[in-house]
Amino acid sequence: AQSVAQPEDQVNVAEGNPLTVKCTYSVSGNPYLFWYVQYPNRGLQFLLKYITGDNLVKGSYGFEAEFNKSQTSFHLKKPSALVSDSALYFCAVRGQNAGNNRKLIWGLGTSLAVNP
Amino acid sequence: NAGVTQTPKFRVLKTGQSMTLLCAQDMNHEYMYWYRQDPGMGLRLIHYSVGEGTTAKGEVPDGYNVSRLKKQNFLLGLESAAPSQTSVYFCASSPRGQGKNYEQYFGPGTRLTVT
């Protein structure tokens, strides 16, 4: 079965330090992987995606993510965290089976807190 | 562009009442989605539509109905509200195209409380 796991409910990091939000997935075949961010009391916003090509994907607001096929991971990273990065982050993978191939399968989210 | 808008932003219903949530998008997107977000449950897909006049069930469709009579609008109906439907509801839309159809644009959400 296809699934996405975000093993950390919460990540705390000091402003200026690098941050990593983890995501692992389970799919058959080649995955399409996505990161979204949700700021308080707002809808989700698309950050970046991996479909094919370079394993390091760059996205909005200085975020990047590294696709690692052998570890089935797609961790979100940023070299220097800002307080304004504090938000809820969701990893998602494209559904592949008949019936869900136009949908995203979502992780449960990781709350990122960047401390000043 | 307004993007994806949702009406209303807040609503309180009594058990058994009905209501309709309206989602509108001005990006000419083919696909539209209704999700609910609950603490600890992440996002769960209620219903979705891949084009005008078509709808399909998501993972938690019971107690909800939808309609997509116009390409830009996607309505979510609750016929007889229950406390278990207390949630934040998000509408999203996405364009057609390989990979692009998974780049979903979300509305600001509707916070619904059923007492």
Short mmCIF file of C-alpha atoms in Angstrom, two decimals:
data_model
loop_
_atom_site.label_atom_id
_atom_site.label_comp_id
_atom_site.label_asym_id
_atom_site.label_seq_id
_atom_site.Cartn_x
_atom_site.Cartn_y
_atom_site.Cartn_z
CA ALA A 1 0.00 0.00 0.00
CA GLN A 2 1.16 3.52 -0.70
CA SER A 3 1.97 5.62 2.31
CA VAL A 4 3.87 8.63 3.55
CA ALA A 5 5.41 8.94 6.99
CA GLN A 6 6.63 12.04 8.76
CA PRO A 7 8.34 10.56 11.79
CA GLU A 8 8.54 13.77 13.81
CA ASP A 9 5.42 15.54 15.05
CA GLN A 10 7.48 18.60 15.95
CA VAL A 11 10.88 19.98 15.07
CA ASN A 12 12.51 22.81 17.00
CA VAL A 13 15.44 24.75 15.62
CA ALA A 14 17.18 28.01 16.47
CA GLU A 15 17.02 30.87 14.00
CA GLY A 16 20.01 30.81 11.68
CA ASN A 17 20.60 27.09 12.10
CA PRO A 18 19.95 24.58 9.33
CA LEU A 19 16.68 22.72 9.47
CA THR A 20 15.53 19.31 8.28
CA VAL A 21 11.98 17.99 8.20
CA LYS A 22 11.89 14.29 7.47
CA CYS A 23 9.67 12.32 5.13
CA THR A 24 9.75 8.69 4.04
CA TYR A 25 7.47 7.05 1.55
CA SER A 26 6.32 3.69 0.34
CA VAL A 27 5.19 3.37 -3.27
CA SER A 28 5.70 1.01 -6.15
CA GLY A 29 7.47 2.38 -9.17
CA ASN A 30 8.75 5.91 -9.49
CA PRO A 31 7.36 8.32 -6.95
CA TYR A 32 6.13 11.84 -7.46
CA LEU A 33 6.89 13.62 -4.17
CA PHE A 34 5.72 16.95 -2.83
CA TRP A 35 6.13 19.32 0.09
CA TYR A 36 3.48 21.78 1.20
CA VAL A 37 3.51 24.35 4.00
CA GLN A 38 0.61 25.60 6.11
CA TYR A 39 0.97 28.84 8.03
CA PRO A 40 -1.37 29.39 11.00
CA ASN A 41 -5.02 29.79 10.02
CA ARG A 42 -4.21 29.50 6.32
CA GLY A 43 -4.60 26.94 3.57
CA LEU A 44 -1.68 24.85 2.37
CA GLN A 45 0.84 26.23 -0.10
CA PHE A 46 2.89 24.20 -2.56
CA LEU A 47 6.64 24.38 -1.82
CA LEU A 48 8.36 21.99 -4.19
CA LYS A 49 8.14 18.68 -6.00
CA TYR A 50 10.28 15.84 -7.27
CA ILE A 51 9.18 13.99 -10.38
CA THR A 52 12.37 13.09 -12.16
CA GLY A 53 15.88 14.36 -12.68
CA ASP A 54 18.23 15.90 -10.14
CA ASN A 55 17.81 14.42 -6.68
CA LEU A 56 18.14 17.86 -5.09
CA VAL A 57 15.07 19.94 -5.74
CA LYS A 58 14.86 23.65 -4.98
CA GLY A 59 11.60 25.33 -4.08
CA SER A 60 10.02 28.44 -2.65
CA TYR A 61 11.31 30.52 0.29
CA GLY A 62 14.81 29.01 0.12
CA PHE A 63 13.69 25.45 0.82
CA GLU A 64 15.10 22.41 -0.91
CA ALA A 65 14.51 18.70 -0.67
CA GLU A 66 16.67 15.69 -1.36
CA PHE A 67 15.24 12.60 -2.97
CA ASN A 68 16.97 9.42 -1.84
CA LYS A 69 15.68 6.37 -3.62
CA SER A 70 17.62 3.79 -1.62
CA GLN A 71 16.36 5.19 1.67
CA THR A 72 12.90 6.03 0.23
CA SER A 73 13.18 9.48 1.73
CA PHE A 74 12.43 13.02 0.66
CA HIS A 75 13.64 15.27 3.45
CA LEU A 76 12.97 19.00 3.39
CA LYS A 77 15.90 21.25 4.20
CA LYS A 78 16.88 24.88 4.56
CA PRO A 79 20.42 26.10 5.26
CA SER A 80 19.41 28.89 7.62
CA ALA A 81 16.05 28.91 9.40
CA LEU A 82 13.94 32.02 9.91
CA VAL A 83 11.35 32.61 12.61
CA SER A 84 8.86 33.14 9.79
CA ASP A 85 9.44 29.52 8.67
CA SER A 86 7.49 28.36 11.72
CA ALA A 87 4.56 26.46 10.26
CA LEU A 88 3.11 23.02 9.63
CA TYR A 89 4.82 21.07 6.84
CA PHE A 90 3.22 18.27 4.88
CA CYS A 91 4.89 15.68 2.68
CA ALA A 92 2.79 13.99 0.00
CA VAL A 93 3.15 11.39 -2.71
CA ARG A 94 1.14 10.83 -5.85
CA GLY A 95 -1.40 8.07 -5.68
CA GLN A 96 -0.65 5.37 -8.23
CA ASN A 97 -3.31 2.74 -7.97
CA ALA A 98 -6.43 2.75 -10.05
CA GLY A 99 -8.90 4.99 -8.30
CA ASN A 100 -6.37 7.28 -6.64
CA ASN A 101 -4.03 8.18 -9.43
CA ARG A 102 -5.24 11.75 -9.51
CA LYS A 103 -4.87 12.26 -5.80
CA LEU A 104 -2.19 12.95 -3.26
CA ILE A 105 -1.46 10.73 -0.29
CA TRP A 106 -0.56 12.97 2.62
CA GLY A 107 1.66 12.64 5.64
CA LEU A 108 0.27 13.79 8.97
CA GLY A 109 2.40 16.89 9.08
CA THR A 110 5.36 18.15 11.09
CA SER A 111 5.15 21.31 13.13
CA LEU A 112 8.29 23.39 12.75
CA ALA A 113 9.11 25.93 15.44
CA VAL A 114 12.02 28.30 14.81
CA ASN A 115 13.14 30.01 17.97
CA PRO A 116 14.66 33.50 17.89
CA ASN B 1 -6.45 36.60 -9.46
CA ALA B 2 -8.30 35.75 -6.28
CA GLY B 3 -7.09 32.13 -6.52
CA VAL B 4 -9.28 29.77 -4.51
CA THR B 5 -11.96 31.30 -2.33
CA GLN B 6 -14.25 29.61 0.17
CA THR B 7 -17.56 30.73 1.60
CA PRO B 8 -18.29 30.98 4.50
CA LYS B 9 -15.16 31.29 6.65
CA PHE B 10 -16.90 30.21 9.85
CA ARG B 11 -20.15 28.47 10.63
CA VAL B 12 -21.85 26.94 13.62
CA LEU B 13 -24.57 24.37 12.98
CA LYS B 14 -26.86 22.41 15.21
CA THR B 15 -27.01 18.65 14.80
CA GLY B 16 -29.32 17.75 11.94
CA GLN B 17 -29.09 21.08 10.12
CA SER B 18 -27.86 21.27 6.56
CA MET B 19 -25.52 23.62 4.80
CA THR B 20 -23.50 24.10 1.65
CA LEU B 21 -19.90 25.21 1.45
CA LEU B 22 -18.93 27.02 -1.72
CA CYS B 23 -15.54 26.88 -3.36
CA ALA B 24 -14.64 29.04 -6.33
CA GLN B 25 -11.45 29.24 -8.36
CA ASP B 26 -10.51 31.67 -11.11
CA MET B 27 -7.48 29.82 -12.49
CA ASN B 28 -9.40 27.68 -15.00
CA HIS B 29 -8.25 24.54 -13.20
CA GLU B 30 -9.69 21.18 -14.21
CA TYR B 31 -9.38 19.41 -10.88
CA MET B 32 -10.97 20.40 -7.60
CA TYR B 33 -10.90 18.78 -4.16
CA TRP B 34 -12.57 18.98 -0.78
CA TYR B 35 -10.54 18.03 2.29
CA ARG B 36 -11.15 18.07 5.99
CA GLN B 37 -8.37 18.71 8.49
CA ASP B 38 -8.58 17.41 12.03
CA PRO B 39 -5.91 17.44 14.76
CA GLY B 40 -3.69 14.40 14.52
CA MET B 41 -5.44 13.19 11.36
CA GLY B 42 -3.75 15.30 8.74
CA LEU B 43 -5.68 16.04 5.56
CA ARG B 44 -8.38 13.65 4.46
CA LEU B 45 -9.96 13.79 1.04
CA ILE B 46 -13.75 13.93 1.06
CA HIS B 47 -14.66 14.22 -2.62
CA TYR B 48 -12.95 15.42 -5.73
CA SER B 49 -13.72 16.35 -9.32
CA VAL B 50 -11.67 15.93 -12.46
CA GLY B 51 -13.88 18.16 -14.58
CA GLU B 52 -17.16 19.98 -14.89
CA GLY B 53 -20.07 17.67 -14.28
CA THR B 54 -17.96 14.88 -12.74
CA THR B 55 -17.34 14.00 -9.10
CA ALA B 56 -15.78 11.08 -7.25
CA LYS B 57 -15.50 9.86 -3.68
CA GLY B 58 -12.40 10.34 -1.62
CA GLU B 59 -11.47 8.50 1.54
CA VAL B 60 -14.14 9.96 3.86
CA PRO B 61 -17.22 10.71 1.71
CA ASP B 62 -19.99 9.57 4.07
CA GLY B 63 -22.33 12.35 5.16
CA TYR B 64 -21.23 14.69 2.36
CA ASN B 65 -22.37 15.37 -1.17
CA VAL B 66 -20.78 17.50 -3.88
CA SER B 67 -21.61 19.08 -7.17
CA ARG B 68 -19.56 20.64 -9.95
CA LEU B 69 -22.07 22.24 -12.27
CA LYS B 70 -19.63 24.91 -13.37
CA LYS B 71 -15.91 24.46 -13.90
CA GLN B 72 -15.02 27.21 -11.48
CA ASN B 73 -17.24 26.10 -8.60
CA PHE B 74 -17.24 23.04 -6.36
CA LEU B 75 -19.94 22.78 -3.72
CA LEU B 76 -19.81 20.61 -0.62
CA GLY B 77 -23.09 19.80 1.07
CA LEU B 78 -23.87 18.45 4.50
CA GLU B 79 -27.43 17.15 4.50
CA SER B 80 -27.74 16.40 8.21
CA ALA B 81 -24.81 17.71 10.20
CA ALA B 82 -23.29 15.63 13.00
CA PRO B 83 -20.79 16.63 15.70
CA SER B 84 -18.23 14.34 14.01
CA GLN B 85 -18.26 16.75 11.09
CA THR B 86 -16.80 19.51 13.22
CA SER B 87 -13.61 20.29 11.35
CA VAL B 88 -11.76 22.72 9.15
CA TYR B 89 -12.68 22.22 5.51
CA PHE B 90 -10.30 23.10 2.70
CA CYS B 91 -10.99 23.32 -0.98
CA ALA B 92 -8.18 22.98 -3.49
CA SER B 93 -7.78 23.07 -7.22
CA SER B 94 -5.08 22.03 -9.66
CA PRO B 95 -4.44 22.24 -13.39
CA ARG B 96 -4.28 19.32 -15.79
CA GLY B 97 -0.83 18.17 -16.86
CA GLN B 98 1.81 15.63 -15.96
CA GLY B 99 2.98 16.46 -12.47
CA LYS B 100 1.16 19.80 -12.55
CA ASN B 101 -2.12 18.27 -11.48
CA TYR B 102 -0.58 17.49 -8.10
CA GLU B 103 0.35 21.12 -7.47
CA GLN B 104 -2.76 21.98 -5.57
CA TYR B 105 -3.85 25.51 -4.72
CA PHE B 106 -5.74 25.75 -1.47
CA GLY B 107 -8.43 28.06 -0.23
CA PRO B 108 -8.27 29.69 3.21
CA GLY B 109 -10.56 27.13 4.83
CA THR B 110 -13.96 27.03 6.50
CA ARG B 111 -14.12 26.35 10.21
CA LEU B 112 -17.30 24.40 10.94
CA THR B 113 -18.59 23.56 14.38
CA VAL B 114 -21.56 21.24 14.85
CA THR B 115 -23.15 21.33 18.30
#
